[in-house]
């Protein structure tokens, strides 16, 4: 954790708590499909349906969380959402004999878990405004370290119910942490606190949605990117099985992903410095890296090709993950929570429909059709991210000329 030494104590504590929460969350997500198939004795179709319900709950949570930020208050929203997440997880063991109740609880888990996401991002953007761009990146790195630790622990535990309960415990601890942490550090930067003393008229959600240049094209680009990224679960995974390769080879690809997210930070810093200095440029560059990775899958349908493709896709992931919340925090001012939730919800549609589209393509022709679909989605992402960058650059230029 040497990279934390340059930050104040209040930031270090927050990042460590985020890492612990991410570790707990990762205890569960690899096990949902196996739990439904192995423990409950249901089909893979049923497992996919559960993930669909969870994803739909997540979309609703993102949208609702962003709109409730100023209405409910950051402390109540974050603490309440995390507490409800813990409650839904603690209830899952009681639903092991009731299939319909289990589905409902997974939907509620998706809802409550996503409810806090735009609020936490907005809190970081408001409270640490001067450092938010780099902080979004550090949070992303810490969360992925937590995911790597949690995934490893989930295999070590080998107990579904224990994993669910431990995930609930970490969510409950994170809720308690935020309850005291927000009271101690506050929720806004000194500049924001001064500005908030002046009365500001509230804007309706419909009026905010009319400001499409802030969120729409960026969100659509993210949605297409997530559709294409479904190739890993619904294209590459069955391809490895159909080729008769050891299943561990698929896990090695995600091990590479986790290692790169931490180890390749200097390379990503160079990319930002040389080619993508702004958040809008980072989004476009991200889509180009994803496109390059999918093209490699098409041209090199071998394990070496998959390895190189994962490397390129991970660089794309590292560029876009902090860029989107950073852009919204910089441009949406006090309405950032609403746009964070809205953009997250629109983008998450890709996670809902992507696996189905990729599955249809794989059934029709194997890995190649999924690769073509992923490339097409990445091309659309490049176009929408480029349009987003152009429109916002034109708006800045117009503003300077008017001034």
Tab-separated table of C-alpha atoms in Angstrom:
chain	number	residue	atom	x	y	z
A	1	UNK	CA	0.000	0.000	0.000
A	2	UNK	CA	2.935	2.363	-0.576
A	3	UNK	CA	0.887	4.270	-3.178
A	4	UNK	CA	-1.397	5.485	-0.337
A	5	UNK	CA	1.386	7.318	1.495
A	6	UNK	CA	0.904	10.529	-0.521
A	7	UNK	CA	-2.718	10.933	0.621
A	8	UNK	CA	-4.188	12.375	3.836
A	9	UNK	CA	-5.290	9.996	6.559
A	10	UNK	CA	-9.017	10.474	5.841
A	11	UNK	CA	-8.493	9.309	2.245
A	12	UNK	CA	-6.370	6.318	3.300
A	13	UNK	CA	-9.044	5.135	5.717
A	14	UNK	CA	-11.731	5.412	3.037
A	15	UNK	CA	-9.663	3.486	0.484
A	16	UNK	CA	-8.858	0.676	2.929
A	17	UNK	CA	-12.540	0.378	3.863
A	18	UNK	CA	-13.451	0.242	0.140
A	19	UNK	CA	-10.932	-2.544	-0.392
A	20	UNK	CA	-12.417	-4.587	2.472
A	21	UNK	CA	-15.954	-4.081	1.127
A	22	UNK	CA	-14.891	-5.081	-2.404
A	23	UNK	CA	-13.277	-8.224	-0.977
A	24	UNK	CA	-16.552	-9.147	0.706
A	25	UNK	CA	-18.584	-8.468	-2.431
A	26	UNK	CA	-16.290	-10.667	-4.502
A	27	UNK	CA	-16.887	-13.581	-2.144
A	28	UNK	CA	-20.323	-13.990	-3.679
A	29	UNK	CA	-20.457	-13.040	-7.331
A	30	UNK	CA	-18.439	-16.005	-8.712
A	31	UNK	CA	-20.660	-18.418	-6.767
A	32	UNK	CA	-24.164	-17.360	-7.819
A	33	UNK	CA	-24.279	-19.481	-10.980
A	34	UNK	CA	-22.677	-22.464	-9.247
A	35	UNK	CA	-25.007	-22.120	-6.254
A	36	UNK	CA	-28.135	-22.155	-8.445
A	37	UNK	CA	-26.875	-25.064	-10.550
A	38	UNK	CA	-25.146	-27.154	-7.876
A	39	UNK	CA	-26.877	-26.431	-4.562
A	40	UNK	CA	-30.413	-25.653	-5.777
A	41	UNK	CA	-30.339	-28.192	-8.615
A	42	UNK	CA	-31.688	-25.746	-11.199
A	43	UNK	CA	-30.737	-25.439	-14.870
A	44	UNK	CA	-28.205	-23.005	-16.356
A	45	UNK	CA	-31.181	-21.240	-17.903
A	46	UNK	CA	-32.501	-20.610	-14.385
A	47	UNK	CA	-29.064	-19.397	-13.283
A	48	UNK	CA	-29.013	-16.951	-16.180
A	49	UNK	CA	-32.486	-15.720	-15.225
A	50	UNK	CA	-31.314	-15.005	-11.664
A	51	UNK	CA	-28.381	-12.976	-13.000
A	52	UNK	CA	-30.784	-11.107	-15.283
A	53	UNK	CA	-33.039	-10.171	-12.351
A	54	UNK	CA	-30.003	-9.091	-10.327
A	55	UNK	CA	-28.768	-6.945	-13.237
A	56	UNK	CA	-32.194	-5.309	-13.683
A	57	UNK	CA	-32.242	-4.542	-9.969
A	58	UNK	CA	-28.795	-2.998	-10.394
A	59	UNK	CA	-30.005	-0.704	-13.186
A	60	UNK	CA	-32.938	0.451	-11.057
A	61	UNK	CA	-30.570	1.014	-8.123
A	62	UNK	CA	-28.212	3.188	-10.168
A	63	UNK	CA	-31.055	5.370	-11.449
A	64	UNK	CA	-32.739	5.651	-8.058
A	65	UNK	CA	-29.501	6.259	-6.154
A	66	UNK	CA	-28.511	9.183	-8.353
A	67	UNK	CA	-31.901	10.887	-8.084
A	68	UNK	CA	-32.145	10.461	-4.291
A	69	UNK	CA	-28.716	11.897	-3.397
A	70	UNK	CA	-29.834	15.457	-2.587
A	71	UNK	CA	-33.368	14.486	-1.550
A	72	UNK	CA	-32.411	11.925	1.095
A	73	UNK	CA	-28.898	13.083	1.959
A	74	UNK	CA	-25.632	11.310	1.346
A	75	UNK	CA	-25.341	9.809	4.845
A	76	UNK	CA	-28.819	8.298	4.891
A	77	UNK	CA	-28.552	7.091	1.303
A	78	UNK	CA	-25.167	5.367	1.559
A	79	UNK	CA	-25.625	3.945	5.049
A	80	UNK	CA	-29.211	2.882	4.375
A	81	UNK	CA	-28.359	1.233	1.038
A	82	UNK	CA	-25.435	-0.701	2.524
A	83	UNK	CA	-27.533	-1.795	5.511
A	84	UNK	CA	-30.305	-3.037	3.193
A	85	UNK	CA	-27.674	-4.828	1.083
A	86	UNK	CA	-26.450	-6.631	4.195
A	87	UNK	CA	-30.027	-7.504	5.181
A	88	UNK	CA	-30.779	-8.997	1.756
A	89	UNK	CA	-27.615	-11.123	1.930
A	90	UNK	CA	-28.373	-12.359	5.444
A	91	UNK	CA	-31.836	-13.397	4.199
A	92	UNK	CA	-30.547	-15.583	1.340
A	93	UNK	CA	-29.833	-18.677	3.509
A	94	UNK	CA	-33.492	-18.623	4.615
A	95	UNK	CA	-34.566	-18.689	0.962
A	96	UNK	CA	-32.585	-21.790	-0.005
A	97	UNK	CA	-35.768	-23.887	-0.096
A	98	UNK	CA	-37.930	-21.255	-1.812
A	99	UNK	CA	-36.951	-20.600	-5.428
A	100	UNK	CA	-39.209	-17.586	-5.971
A	101	UNK	CA	-38.114	-15.926	-2.723
A	102	UNK	CA	-34.484	-16.467	-3.731
A	103	UNK	CA	-35.112	-14.694	-7.055
A	104	UNK	CA	-36.753	-11.764	-5.251
A	105	UNK	CA	-33.856	-11.481	-2.795
A	106	UNK	CA	-31.294	-11.489	-5.611
A	107	UNK	CA	-33.222	-8.697	-7.322
A	108	UNK	CA	-33.287	-6.725	-4.078
A	109	UNK	CA	-29.576	-7.367	-3.601
A	110	UNK	CA	-28.900	-5.931	-7.074
A	111	UNK	CA	-31.105	-2.919	-6.267
A	112	UNK	CA	-29.640	-2.096	-2.845
A	113	UNK	CA	-26.042	-2.834	-3.838
A	114	UNK	CA	-26.230	-0.416	-6.788
A	115	UNK	CA	-28.178	2.197	-4.816
A	116	UNK	CA	-25.015	3.281	-3.013
A	117	UNK	CA	-22.691	3.347	-6.060
A	118	UNK	CA	-23.530	6.799	-7.527
A	119	UNK	CA	-23.746	8.211	-4.009
A	120	UNK	CA	-20.232	7.029	-3.094
A	121	UNK	CA	-18.841	8.314	-6.406
A	122	UNK	CA	-20.553	11.668	-5.894
A	123	UNK	CA	-19.246	11.861	-2.322
A	124	UNK	CA	-15.679	11.406	-3.572
A	125	UNK	CA	-16.224	13.978	-6.328
A	126	UNK	CA	-17.631	16.580	-3.921
A	127	UNK	CA	-15.472	15.987	-0.849
A	128	UNK	CA	-12.094	15.575	-2.579
A	129	UNK	CA	-12.686	17.790	-5.614
A	130	UNK	CA	-9.022	18.736	-6.077
A	131	UNK	CA	-7.884	15.101	-6.249
A	132	UNK	CA	-10.951	13.334	-7.576
A	133	UNK	CA	-9.532	12.273	-10.963
A	134	UNK	CA	-6.639	10.356	-9.406
A	135	UNK	CA	-8.807	9.172	-6.508
A	136	UNK	CA	-11.330	7.557	-8.848
A	137	UNK	CA	-8.423	5.630	-10.328
A	138	UNK	CA	-7.026	4.612	-6.918
A	139	UNK	CA	-10.484	3.473	-5.772
A	140	UNK	CA	-10.766	1.408	-8.959
A	141	UNK	CA	-7.397	-0.232	-8.232
A	142	UNK	CA	-8.263	-0.915	-4.568
A	143	UNK	CA	-11.617	-2.412	-5.517
A	144	UNK	CA	-9.976	-4.748	-8.007
A	145	UNK	CA	-7.417	-5.846	-5.433
A	146	UNK	CA	-10.397	-6.615	-3.207
A	147	UNK	CA	-12.095	-8.541	-6.025
A	148	UNK	CA	-8.950	-10.629	-6.538
A	149	UNK	CA	-8.707	-11.375	-2.812
A	150	UNK	CA	-12.410	-12.131	-2.487
A	151	UNK	CA	-12.479	-14.432	-5.502
A	152	UNK	CA	-9.539	-16.393	-4.109
A	153	UNK	CA	-11.172	-16.609	-0.676
A	154	UNK	CA	-14.481	-17.794	-2.164
A	155	UNK	CA	-12.745	-20.818	-3.624
A	156	UNK	CA	-10.909	-21.438	-0.353
A	157	UNK	CA	-14.085	-21.246	1.756
A	158	UNK	CA	-15.986	-23.695	-0.455
A	159	UNK	CA	-19.231	-22.891	1.362
A	160	UNK	CA	-22.011	-20.993	-0.392
A	161	UNK	CA	-23.917	-19.850	2.675
A	162	UNK	CA	-20.785	-18.767	4.505
A	163	UNK	CA	-19.787	-16.659	1.483
A	164	UNK	CA	-23.199	-14.962	1.407
A	165	UNK	CA	-23.078	-14.235	5.125
A	166	UNK	CA	-19.508	-12.892	5.046
A	167	UNK	CA	-20.475	-10.612	2.160
A	168	UNK	CA	-23.364	-9.374	4.321
A	169	UNK	CA	-20.988	-8.791	7.220
A	170	UNK	CA	-18.620	-6.661	5.111
A	171	UNK	CA	-21.583	-4.620	3.793
A	172	UNK	CA	-22.821	-4.064	7.359
A	173	UNK	CA	-19.336	-3.051	8.519
A	174	UNK	CA	-19.033	-0.673	5.546
A	175	UNK	CA	-22.384	0.878	6.523
A	176	UNK	CA	-21.197	1.455	10.099
A	177	UNK	CA	-17.913	2.845	8.778
A	178	UNK	CA	-19.696	5.366	6.559
A	179	UNK	CA	-22.059	6.389	9.366
A	180	UNK	CA	-19.157	7.629	11.500
A	181	UNK	CA	-16.810	8.583	8.652
A	182	UNK	CA	-19.251	10.999	6.991
A	183	UNK	CA	-19.987	12.665	10.335
A	184	UNK	CA	-16.266	13.217	10.877
A	185	UNK	CA	-15.057	14.401	7.438
A	186	UNK	CA	-18.231	15.958	6.024
A	187	UNK	CA	-19.576	15.465	2.514
A	188	UNK	CA	-18.384	18.526	0.601
A	189	UNK	CA	-15.112	20.271	-0.160
A	190	UNK	CA	-14.507	23.708	1.457
A	191	UNK	CA	-15.344	25.390	-1.881
A	192	UNK	CA	-18.557	23.380	-2.178
A	193	UNK	CA	-19.544	24.212	1.404
A	194	UNK	CA	-19.134	27.939	0.711
A	195	UNK	CA	-21.088	27.755	-2.533
A	196	UNK	CA	-23.930	25.782	-0.970
A	197	UNK	CA	-24.683	28.647	1.448
A	198	UNK	CA	-26.170	30.478	-1.536
A	199	UNK	CA	-29.728	29.351	-2.402
A	200	UNK	CA	-29.869	27.123	-5.496
A	201	UNK	CA	-33.112	26.280	-7.297
A	202	UNK	CA	-33.780	22.537	-7.557
A	203	UNK	CA	-34.129	21.119	-11.057
A	204	UNK	CA	-36.498	18.320	-11.980
A	205	UNK	CA	-35.186	15.006	-13.270
A	206	UNK	CA	-36.788	15.597	-16.675
A	207	UNK	CA	-35.059	18.960	-16.994
A	208	UNK	CA	-31.718	17.429	-16.051
A	209	UNK	CA	-32.219	14.648	-18.605
A	210	UNK	CA	-32.520	17.345	-21.259
A	211	UNK	CA	-28.805	18.145	-20.819
A	212	UNK	CA	-27.867	15.240	-23.091
A	213	UNK	CA	-24.352	16.437	-23.857
A	214	UNK	CA	-23.310	15.624	-20.287
A	215	UNK	CA	-24.347	11.985	-20.218
A	216	UNK	CA	-26.225	10.512	-23.202
A	217	UNK	CA	-23.556	9.797	-25.834
A	218	UNK	CA	-21.038	8.726	-23.201
A	219	UNK	CA	-23.610	6.363	-21.641
A	220	UNK	CA	-24.546	4.806	-24.982
A	221	UNK	CA	-20.849	4.293	-25.724
A	222	UNK	CA	-20.471	2.534	-22.364
A	223	UNK	CA	-23.536	0.376	-23.080
A	224	UNK	CA	-22.108	-0.833	-26.403
A	225	UNK	CA	-18.757	-1.476	-24.740
A	226	UNK	CA	-20.397	-3.678	-22.088
A	227	UNK	CA	-22.320	-5.598	-24.755
A	228	UNK	CA	-19.040	-6.357	-26.505
A	229	UNK	CA	-17.308	-7.235	-23.251
A	230	UNK	CA	-19.813	-10.077	-22.745
A	231	UNK	CA	-17.654	-12.025	-25.188
A	232	UNK	CA	-15.489	-13.185	-22.274
A	233	UNK	CA	-18.301	-14.993	-20.472
A	234	UNK	CA	-20.487	-16.031	-23.408
A	235	UNK	CA	-17.876	-16.488	-26.137
A	236	UNK	CA	-14.405	-17.140	-24.805
A	237	UNK	CA	-15.553	-19.319	-21.888
A	238	UNK	CA	-17.549	-21.870	-23.973
A	239	UNK	CA	-14.832	-21.745	-26.670
A	240	UNK	CA	-12.214	-22.886	-24.151
A	241	UNK	CA	-14.502	-25.718	-23.021
A	242	UNK	CA	-15.323	-26.771	-26.605
A	243	UNK	CA	-11.610	-26.849	-27.451
A	244	UNK	CA	-11.017	-29.242	-24.560
A	245	UNK	CA	-8.577	-26.918	-22.827
A	246	UNK	CA	-8.285	-27.067	-19.027
A	247	UNK	CA	-10.862	-24.842	-17.330
A	248	UNK	CA	-8.068	-23.226	-15.348
A	249	UNK	CA	-6.905	-21.519	-18.550
A	250	UNK	CA	-10.020	-19.320	-18.412
A	251	UNK	CA	-9.227	-18.403	-14.806
A	252	UNK	CA	-5.669	-17.492	-15.818
A	253	UNK	CA	-7.065	-14.819	-18.162
A	254	UNK	CA	-8.803	-13.124	-15.238
A	255	UNK	CA	-5.688	-13.538	-13.110
A	256	UNK	CA	-3.874	-11.577	-15.809
A	257	UNK	CA	-6.635	-8.963	-15.673
A	258	UNK	CA	-6.212	-8.540	-11.909
A	259	UNK	CA	-2.419	-8.360	-12.081
A	260	UNK	CA	-2.434	-5.785	-14.867
A	261	UNK	CA	-4.918	-3.491	-13.112
A	262	UNK	CA	-2.341	-3.081	-10.360
A	263	UNK	CA	0.974	-3.553	-12.210
A	264	UNK	CA	0.209	-1.635	-15.418
A	265	UNK	CA	-0.652	1.672	-13.719
A	266	UNK	CA	2.645	3.293	-14.888
A	267	UNK	CA	1.854	2.293	-18.498
A	268	UNK	CA	-1.659	3.735	-18.275
A	269	UNK	CA	-0.216	6.933	-16.794
A	270	UNK	CA	2.049	7.236	-19.846
A	271	UNK	CA	-0.900	6.650	-22.190
A	272	UNK	CA	-2.832	9.416	-20.441
A	273	UNK	CA	0.133	11.755	-20.565
A	274	UNK	CA	0.986	11.157	-24.239
A	275	UNK	CA	-2.310	10.401	-25.959
A	276	UNK	CA	-5.283	10.876	-23.636
A	277	UNK	CA	-4.861	13.787	-21.253
A	278	UNK	CA	-8.591	14.515	-20.829
A	279	UNK	CA	-11.322	12.233	-19.531
A	280	UNK	CA	-13.142	12.376	-22.891
A	281	UNK	CA	-9.984	11.306	-24.723
A	282	UNK	CA	-9.518	8.470	-22.222
A	283	UNK	CA	-13.001	7.114	-23.013
A	284	UNK	CA	-12.300	7.107	-26.751
A	285	UNK	CA	-8.866	5.539	-26.252
A	286	UNK	CA	-10.470	2.899	-24.036
A	287	UNK	CA	-12.865	1.842	-26.806
A	288	UNK	CA	-9.936	1.656	-29.257
A	289	UNK	CA	-8.072	-0.702	-26.903
A	290	UNK	CA	-11.176	-2.871	-26.520
A	291	UNK	CA	-11.601	-2.951	-30.312
A	292	UNK	CA	-7.956	-3.991	-30.707
A	293	UNK	CA	-8.462	-6.822	-28.218
A	294	UNK	CA	-11.556	-8.143	-29.981
A	295	UNK	CA	-9.780	-7.936	-33.347
A	296	UNK	CA	-6.994	-10.088	-31.907
A	297	UNK	CA	-9.579	-12.711	-30.877
A	298	UNK	CA	-10.798	-12.811	-34.485
A	299	UNK	CA	-7.340	-12.968	-36.038
A	300	UNK	CA	-5.709	-15.255	-33.449
A	301	UNK	CA	-8.276	-17.771	-32.094
A	302	UNK	CA	-5.620	-19.393	-29.903
A	303	UNK	CA	-4.735	-19.129	-26.236
A	304	UNK	CA	-1.891	-16.743	-27.034
A	305	UNK	CA	-4.405	-14.584	-28.883
A	306	UNK	CA	-6.826	-14.654	-25.946
A	307	UNK	CA	-3.973	-13.709	-23.624
A	308	UNK	CA	-3.028	-10.699	-25.776
A	309	UNK	CA	-6.691	-9.742	-26.171
A	310	UNK	CA	-7.181	-9.713	-22.400
A	311	UNK	CA	-4.114	-7.500	-22.020
A	312	UNK	CA	-5.499	-4.955	-24.500
A	313	UNK	CA	-9.024	-5.086	-23.068
A	314	UNK	CA	-7.680	-4.571	-19.546
A	315	UNK	CA	-5.856	-1.418	-20.641
A	316	UNK	CA	-9.174	-0.219	-22.052
A	317	UNK	CA	-10.906	-1.028	-18.771
A	318	UNK	CA	-8.265	0.859	-16.792
A	319	UNK	CA	-8.782	3.967	-18.931
A	320	UNK	CA	-12.574	4.154	-18.860
A	321	UNK	CA	-13.409	3.140	-15.284
A	322	UNK	CA	-12.153	6.352	-13.607
A	323	UNK	CA	-12.769	8.585	-16.654
A	324	UNK	CA	-16.580	8.515	-16.635
A	325	UNK	CA	-17.174	9.507	-12.982
A	326	UNK	CA	-14.375	12.049	-13.275
A	327	UNK	CA	-15.981	13.719	-16.306
A	328	UNK	CA	-19.417	13.902	-14.675
A	329	UNK	CA	-17.997	15.239	-11.399
A	330	UNK	CA	-16.119	17.941	-13.324
A	331	UNK	CA	-19.036	19.023	-15.540
A	332	UNK	CA	-22.290	18.366	-13.663
A	333	UNK	CA	-21.542	20.270	-10.443
A	334	UNK	CA	-24.154	19.554	-7.717
A	335	UNK	CA	-26.208	17.446	-10.158
A	336	UNK	CA	-23.365	14.918	-10.490
A	337	UNK	CA	-25.154	12.242	-8.385
A	338	UNK	CA	-28.135	12.264	-10.762
A	339	UNK	CA	-25.950	11.920	-13.860
A	340	UNK	CA	-23.725	9.284	-12.237
A	341	UNK	CA	-26.790	7.155	-11.568
A	342	UNK	CA	-28.316	7.820	-14.985
A	343	UNK	CA	-25.152	7.034	-16.944
A	344	UNK	CA	-24.500	3.945	-14.831
A	345	UNK	CA	-28.041	2.705	-15.414
A	346	UNK	CA	-27.911	3.222	-19.190
A	347	UNK	CA	-24.499	1.577	-19.431
A	348	UNK	CA	-25.638	-1.408	-17.362
A	349	UNK	CA	-28.226	-2.262	-20.031
A	350	UNK	CA	-25.247	-3.693	-21.920
A	351	UNK	CA	-24.664	-6.199	-19.125
A	352	UNK	CA	-28.302	-7.322	-19.374
A	353	UNK	CA	-28.578	-7.884	-23.128
A	354	UNK	CA	-24.920	-8.636	-23.909
A	355	UNK	CA	-24.811	-12.260	-22.680
A	356	UNK	CA	-27.974	-13.151	-24.637
A	357	UNK	CA	-26.716	-11.573	-27.885
A	358	UNK	CA	-23.315	-13.226	-27.520
A	359	UNK	CA	-24.934	-16.564	-26.670
A	360	UNK	CA	-27.025	-16.482	-29.846
A	361	UNK	CA	-23.926	-15.675	-31.904
A	362	UNK	CA	-21.890	-18.456	-30.322
A	363	UNK	CA	-24.658	-21.008	-30.893
A	364	UNK	CA	-24.798	-19.976	-34.550
A	365	UNK	CA	-21.107	-20.284	-35.327
A	366	UNK	CA	-18.751	-20.417	-32.364
A	367	UNK	CA	-16.157	-17.833	-31.390
A	368	UNK	CA	-15.872	-15.980	-34.721
A	369	UNK	CA	-19.435	-14.508	-34.779
A	370	UNK	CA	-19.053	-13.340	-31.170
A	371	UNK	CA	-15.766	-11.686	-32.147
A	372	UNK	CA	-17.408	-9.848	-35.047
A	373	UNK	CA	-20.248	-8.702	-32.787
A	374	UNK	CA	-17.784	-7.493	-30.137
A	375	UNK	CA	-15.798	-5.579	-32.778
A	376	UNK	CA	-18.987	-3.983	-34.098
A	377	UNK	CA	-19.988	-2.891	-30.601
A	378	UNK	CA	-16.525	-1.448	-29.988
A	379	UNK	CA	-16.669	0.518	-33.256
A	380	UNK	CA	-19.991	2.005	-32.155
A	381	UNK	CA	-18.409	2.837	-28.785
A	382	UNK	CA	-15.534	4.665	-30.473
A	383	UNK	CA	-18.077	6.652	-32.487
A	384	UNK	CA	-20.242	7.625	-29.511
A	385	UNK	CA	-17.282	8.470	-27.273
A	386	UNK	CA	-15.806	10.536	-30.109
A	387	UNK	CA	-19.147	12.338	-30.554
A	388	UNK	CA	-19.300	12.958	-26.801
A	389	UNK	CA	-15.796	14.457	-26.859
A	390	UNK	CA	-16.581	16.624	-29.917
A	391	UNK	CA	-19.833	18.013	-28.495
A	392	UNK	CA	-18.279	18.900	-25.151
A	393	UNK	CA	-15.205	20.402	-26.815
A	394	UNK	CA	-17.494	22.522	-29.014
A	395	UNK	CA	-19.486	23.607	-25.948
A	396	UNK	CA	-16.304	24.731	-24.191
A	397	UNK	CA	-15.141	26.616	-27.277
A	398	UNK	CA	-18.527	28.331	-27.621
A	399	UNK	CA	-18.433	29.298	-23.956
A	400	UNK	CA	-14.982	30.880	-24.308
A	401	UNK	CA	-16.008	32.807	-27.439
A	402	UNK	CA	-19.179	34.061	-25.752
A	403	UNK	CA	-17.199	35.195	-22.734
